[in-house]
Amino acid sequence: MPSEPIRVLIADDHPVVRDGLRGMFARGGDIEVVGEASDGREAVDRALALEPDVVLMDLRMPGTDGVTAIRELASLGAAAKVLVLTTYDTDSDVLPAIEAGASGYLLKDASPEELRRAIRAAHEGGTVLAPSVASVLMAQVRRPAAAGPLSERELEVLSLIAKGRGNRETAAELFISEATVKTHLMHVYAKLEVNDRAAAVAVAYERGLLMPKGR
């Protein structure tokens, strides 16, 4: 018995792009376009109404942008995986999208087969990143973080870890991905000069970065 096609919502402000993607998927068979949106606000509304498996999300759209839409879908508990499909791969585009909860990030020069594979991977819970995007994330992780205090987000992550939350629980409470939690923890370890979460929590209490329980 053949499996059900993967239901996809396309969010892009260019009609030509939406038409091109719809036509491409129509030739495949295992991916079905169930709706379209021209901006982030419409993408959220249509995703909630249509309940697609995967949302193909452009980032720079008039009105509500893609990152805001991704963040809102995560906060609303939408089941759809969001796969970014955009022209831009700079730090200022990639990092906010991944932190907001995107399951993958491809550029619009990806081949049809690459895009199909990415949609299948996202649907199955995997992550696909364009090579240039993976390089951006690796550079961010490897960037020396020892200089400077913990950021507000790093303190939020560390505070939840101190309360016994795991990476998945922390990600859910902060509406970010587990990968982003791990990245923040790596920065925390580097700044506090420790190697694990228990040591990070202990040092944070010693330095007054976290308030002891009961205060």
CSV table of C-alpha atoms in Angstrom, one decimal:
chain,number,residue,atom,x,y,z
A,1,MET,CA,0.0,0.0,0.0
A,2,PRO,CA,1.7,3.3,-1.1
A,3,SER,CA,2.5,5.8,1.7
A,4,GLU,CA,0.6,9.1,1.9
A,5,PRO,CA,2.4,12.0,0.2
A,6,ILE,CA,4.1,14.6,2.3
A,7,ARG,CA,1.9,17.6,2.6
A,8,VAL,CA,3.7,20.9,2.0
A,9,LEU,CA,2.8,24.6,2.5
A,10,ILE,CA,4.9,27.1,0.4
A,11,ALA,CA,5.5,30.5,2.0
A,12,ASP,CA,7.1,32.9,-0.4
A,13,ASP,CA,6.2,36.5,-1.5
A,14,HIS,CA,7.1,35.8,-5.2
A,15,PRO,CA,4.2,34.1,-7.1
A,16,VAL,CA,6.7,32.9,-9.7
A,17,VAL,CA,8.7,31.0,-7.1
A,18,ARG,CA,5.5,29.5,-5.6
A,19,ASP,CA,4.3,28.4,-9.1
A,20,GLY,CA,7.7,26.9,-9.9
A,21,LEU,CA,7.8,24.9,-6.7
A,22,ARG,CA,4.2,23.7,-7.1
A,23,GLY,CA,4.9,22.6,-10.7
A,24,MET,CA,8.1,20.8,-9.7
A,25,PHE,CA,6.4,18.8,-6.9
A,26,ALA,CA,3.5,17.9,-9.1
A,27,ARG,CA,6.0,15.9,-11.2
A,28,GLY,CA,7.3,13.9,-8.2
A,29,GLY,CA,4.3,12.1,-6.7
A,30,ASP,CA,5.4,11.8,-3.1
A,31,ILE,CA,5.1,15.5,-2.2
A,32,GLU,CA,1.8,17.3,-2.3
A,33,VAL,CA,1.4,21.1,-2.1
A,34,VAL,CA,-1.6,21.8,0.0
A,35,GLY,CA,-1.4,25.6,0.2
A,36,GLU,CA,0.5,28.8,-0.4
A,37,ALA,CA,1.2,31.9,1.6
A,38,SER,CA,2.7,35.2,0.5
A,39,ASP,CA,4.0,36.4,3.9
A,40,GLY,CA,4.8,35.2,7.4
A,41,ARG,CA,1.4,36.1,8.8
A,42,GLU,CA,-0.5,34.2,6.2
A,43,ALA,CA,2.0,31.3,6.6
A,44,VAL,CA,1.1,30.9,10.2
A,45,ASP,CA,-2.6,31.2,9.6
A,46,ARG,CA,-2.6,28.6,6.7
A,47,ALA,CA,-0.3,26.3,8.6
A,48,LEU,CA,-2.7,26.2,11.5
A,49,ALA,CA,-5.7,25.7,9.2
A,50,LEU,CA,-4.2,23.1,6.8
A,51,GLU,CA,-1.8,21.3,9.2
A,52,PRO,CA,0.8,20.5,6.6
A,53,ASP,CA,3.7,18.2,7.3
A,54,VAL,CA,6.4,20.6,6.2
A,55,VAL,CA,6.4,24.4,5.6
A,56,LEU,CA,8.8,25.7,3.0
A,57,MET,CA,9.5,29.2,4.5
A,58,ASP,CA,11.2,32.1,2.8
A,59,LEU,CA,12.8,34.6,5.3
A,60,ARG,CA,12.6,38.1,3.8
A,61,MET,CA,9.0,38.8,3.1
A,62,PRO,CA,6.9,42.0,3.4
A,63,GLY,CA,4.9,42.3,6.6
A,64,THR,CA,5.6,39.4,8.9
A,65,ASP,CA,9.1,37.9,8.1
A,66,GLY,CA,9.9,34.2,8.0
A,67,VAL,CA,11.8,34.1,11.3
A,68,THR,CA,8.9,35.7,13.2
A,69,ALA,CA,6.6,33.2,11.6
A,70,ILE,CA,8.8,30.2,12.5
A,71,ARG,CA,9.0,31.5,16.1
A,72,GLU,CA,5.2,31.9,16.3
A,73,LEU,CA,4.5,28.4,14.9
A,74,ALA,CA,6.8,27.0,17.5
A,75,SER,CA,5.1,28.9,20.3
A,76,LEU,CA,1.7,27.7,19.1
A,77,GLY,CA,2.8,24.1,19.1
A,78,ALA,CA,2.3,23.6,15.4
A,79,ALA,CA,3.4,20.1,14.3
A,80,ALA,CA,4.7,21.1,10.9
A,81,LYS,CA,8.4,21.1,10.4
A,82,VAL,CA,9.8,24.3,8.9
A,83,LEU,CA,12.4,24.1,6.2
A,84,VAL,CA,13.8,27.5,5.2
A,85,LEU,CA,14.2,28.1,1.5
A,86,THR,CA,15.8,31.4,0.8
A,87,THR,CA,18.5,33.3,-1.1
A,88,TYR,CA,20.4,34.5,2.0
A,89,ASP,CA,23.1,32.6,4.0
A,90,THR,CA,24.6,35.3,6.2
A,91,ASP,CA,24.9,35.1,10.0
A,92,SER,CA,22.1,37.5,10.5
A,93,ASP,CA,19.7,35.3,8.5
A,94,VAL,CA,20.9,31.8,9.4
A,95,LEU,CA,21.3,32.0,13.2
A,96,PRO,CA,17.9,33.6,14.0
A,97,ALA,CA,16.1,31.1,11.8
A,98,ILE,CA,17.7,28.1,13.4
A,99,GLU,CA,17.2,29.5,16.9
A,100,ALA,CA,13.6,30.2,16.1
A,101,GLY,CA,13.1,26.5,15.4
A,102,ALA,CA,13.7,25.8,11.7
A,103,SER,CA,14.3,22.1,11.0
A,104,GLY,CA,16.6,22.8,8.0
A,105,TYR,CA,18.0,25.6,5.8
A,106,LEU,CA,18.4,25.5,2.0
A,107,LEU,CA,19.2,28.1,-0.6
A,108,LYS,CA,17.2,28.6,-3.7
A,109,ASP,CA,20.0,27.4,-5.9
A,110,ALA,CA,19.4,23.9,-4.5
A,111,SER,CA,18.5,21.2,-7.1
A,112,PRO,CA,15.0,19.8,-7.3
A,113,GLU,CA,16.3,16.5,-5.9
A,114,GLU,CA,18.2,18.2,-3.0
A,115,LEU,CA,15.0,20.0,-2.1
A,116,ARG,CA,12.9,16.8,-2.2
A,117,ARG,CA,15.5,15.0,0.0
A,118,ALA,CA,15.4,17.9,2.4
A,119,ILE,CA,11.6,17.8,2.7
A,120,ARG,CA,11.7,14.1,3.3
A,121,ALA,CA,14.4,14.5,5.9
A,122,ALA,CA,12.5,17.3,7.7
A,123,HIS,CA,9.3,15.2,7.6
A,124,GLU,CA,11.2,12.3,9.3
A,125,GLY,CA,12.7,14.6,12.0
A,126,GLY,CA,16.1,15.1,10.4
A,127,THR,CA,18.0,18.3,9.6
A,128,VAL,CA,19.4,19.3,6.2
A,129,LEU,CA,21.7,22.4,5.8
A,130,ALA,CA,23.1,23.9,2.7
A,131,PRO,CA,27.0,23.6,2.9
A,132,SER,CA,27.4,27.4,3.2
A,133,VAL,CA,24.9,27.4,6.1
A,134,ALA,CA,26.6,24.6,7.9
A,135,SER,CA,29.8,26.6,7.6
A,136,VAL,CA,28.2,29.6,9.2
A,137,LEU,CA,26.9,27.5,12.1
A,138,MET,CA,30.3,25.8,12.6
A,139,ALA,CA,32.1,29.1,12.6
A,140,GLN,CA,29.6,30.3,15.2
A,141,VAL,CA,30.2,27.3,17.4
A,142,ARG,CA,34.0,27.5,17.1
A,143,ARG,CA,34.1,31.3,17.7
A,144,PRO,CA,36.0,32.0,20.9
A,145,ALA,CA,33.4,32.9,23.6
A,146,ALA,CA,35.6,33.3,26.6
A,147,ALA,CA,35.6,37.1,26.4
A,148,GLY,CA,32.5,38.8,27.9
A,149,PRO,CA,29.7,37.8,30.3
A,150,LEU,CA,27.0,35.3,29.7
A,151,SER,CA,24.3,36.6,27.4
A,152,GLU,CA,20.7,36.8,28.6
A,153,ARG,CA,19.8,33.7,26.6
A,154,GLU,CA,22.8,31.8,27.9
A,155,LEU,CA,21.7,32.6,31.5
A,156,GLU,CA,18.1,31.5,30.7
A,157,VAL,CA,19.5,28.1,29.4
A,158,LEU,CA,21.8,27.7,32.3
A,159,SER,CA,19.0,28.5,34.8
A,160,LEU,CA,16.8,25.8,33.4
A,161,ILE,CA,19.7,23.3,33.4
A,162,ALA,CA,20.3,24.2,37.0
A,163,LYS,CA,16.6,23.3,37.7
A,164,GLY,CA,17.2,19.8,36.3
A,165,ARG,CA,15.8,20.4,32.8
A,166,GLY,CA,17.2,18.3,29.9
A,167,ASN,CA,18.1,19.8,26.5
A,168,ARG,CA,14.7,18.9,25.1
A,169,GLU,CA,12.7,20.4,28.0
A,170,THR,CA,14.9,23.5,27.9
A,171,ALA,CA,14.3,23.9,24.2
A,172,ALA,CA,10.5,23.5,24.6
A,173,GLU,CA,10.4,26.1,27.4
A,174,LEU,CA,12.4,28.7,25.5
A,175,PHE,CA,10.8,27.9,22.1
A,176,ILE,CA,14.2,27.1,20.5
A,177,SER,CA,15.7,24.0,19.0
A,178,GLU,CA,17.7,21.4,20.9
A,179,ALA,CA,20.7,22.2,18.6
A,180,THR,CA,20.5,25.8,19.7
A,181,VAL,CA,20.4,24.8,23.4
A,182,LYS,CA,23.6,22.7,22.8
A,183,THR,CA,25.3,25.7,21.1
A,184,HIS,CA,24.4,28.0,24.0
A,185,LEU,CA,25.8,25.4,26.5
A,186,MET,CA,29.0,25.2,24.5
A,187,HIS,CA,29.4,29.0,24.8
A,188,VAL,CA,28.6,28.8,28.5
A,189,TYR,CA,31.3,26.1,29.0
A,190,ALA,CA,33.8,28.2,27.2
A,191,LYS,CA,33.0,31.4,29.1
A,192,LEU,CA,33.0,29.7,32.5
A,193,GLU,CA,36.0,27.5,31.5
A,194,VAL,CA,34.3,24.2,32.4
A,195,ASN,CA,33.6,21.0,30.6
A,196,ASP,CA,30.1,19.9,31.6
A,197,ARG,CA,26.8,21.2,32.8
A,198,ALA,CA,27.3,20.3,36.5
A,199,ALA,CA,30.5,22.3,36.7
A,200,ALA,CA,28.8,25.2,34.8
A,201,VAL,CA,26.0,25.3,37.3
A,202,ALA,CA,28.4,25.1,40.3
A,203,VAL,CA,30.6,27.9,38.9
A,204,ALA,CA,27.5,30.0,38.1
A,205,TYR,CA,26.4,29.8,41.7
A,206,GLU,CA,29.8,30.6,43.0
A,207,ARG,CA,30.0,33.7,40.9
A,208,GLY,CA,26.5,34.8,41.7
A,209,LEU,CA,25.2,34.4,38.2
A,210,LEU,CA,22.4,32.1,39.5
A,211,MET,CA,20.5,32.6,42.7
A,212,PRO,CA,20.6,29.7,45.1
A,213,LYS,CA,17.3,28.0,45.7
A,214,GLY,CA,15.2,29.5,48.5
A,215,ARG,CA,16.3,33.1,47.8
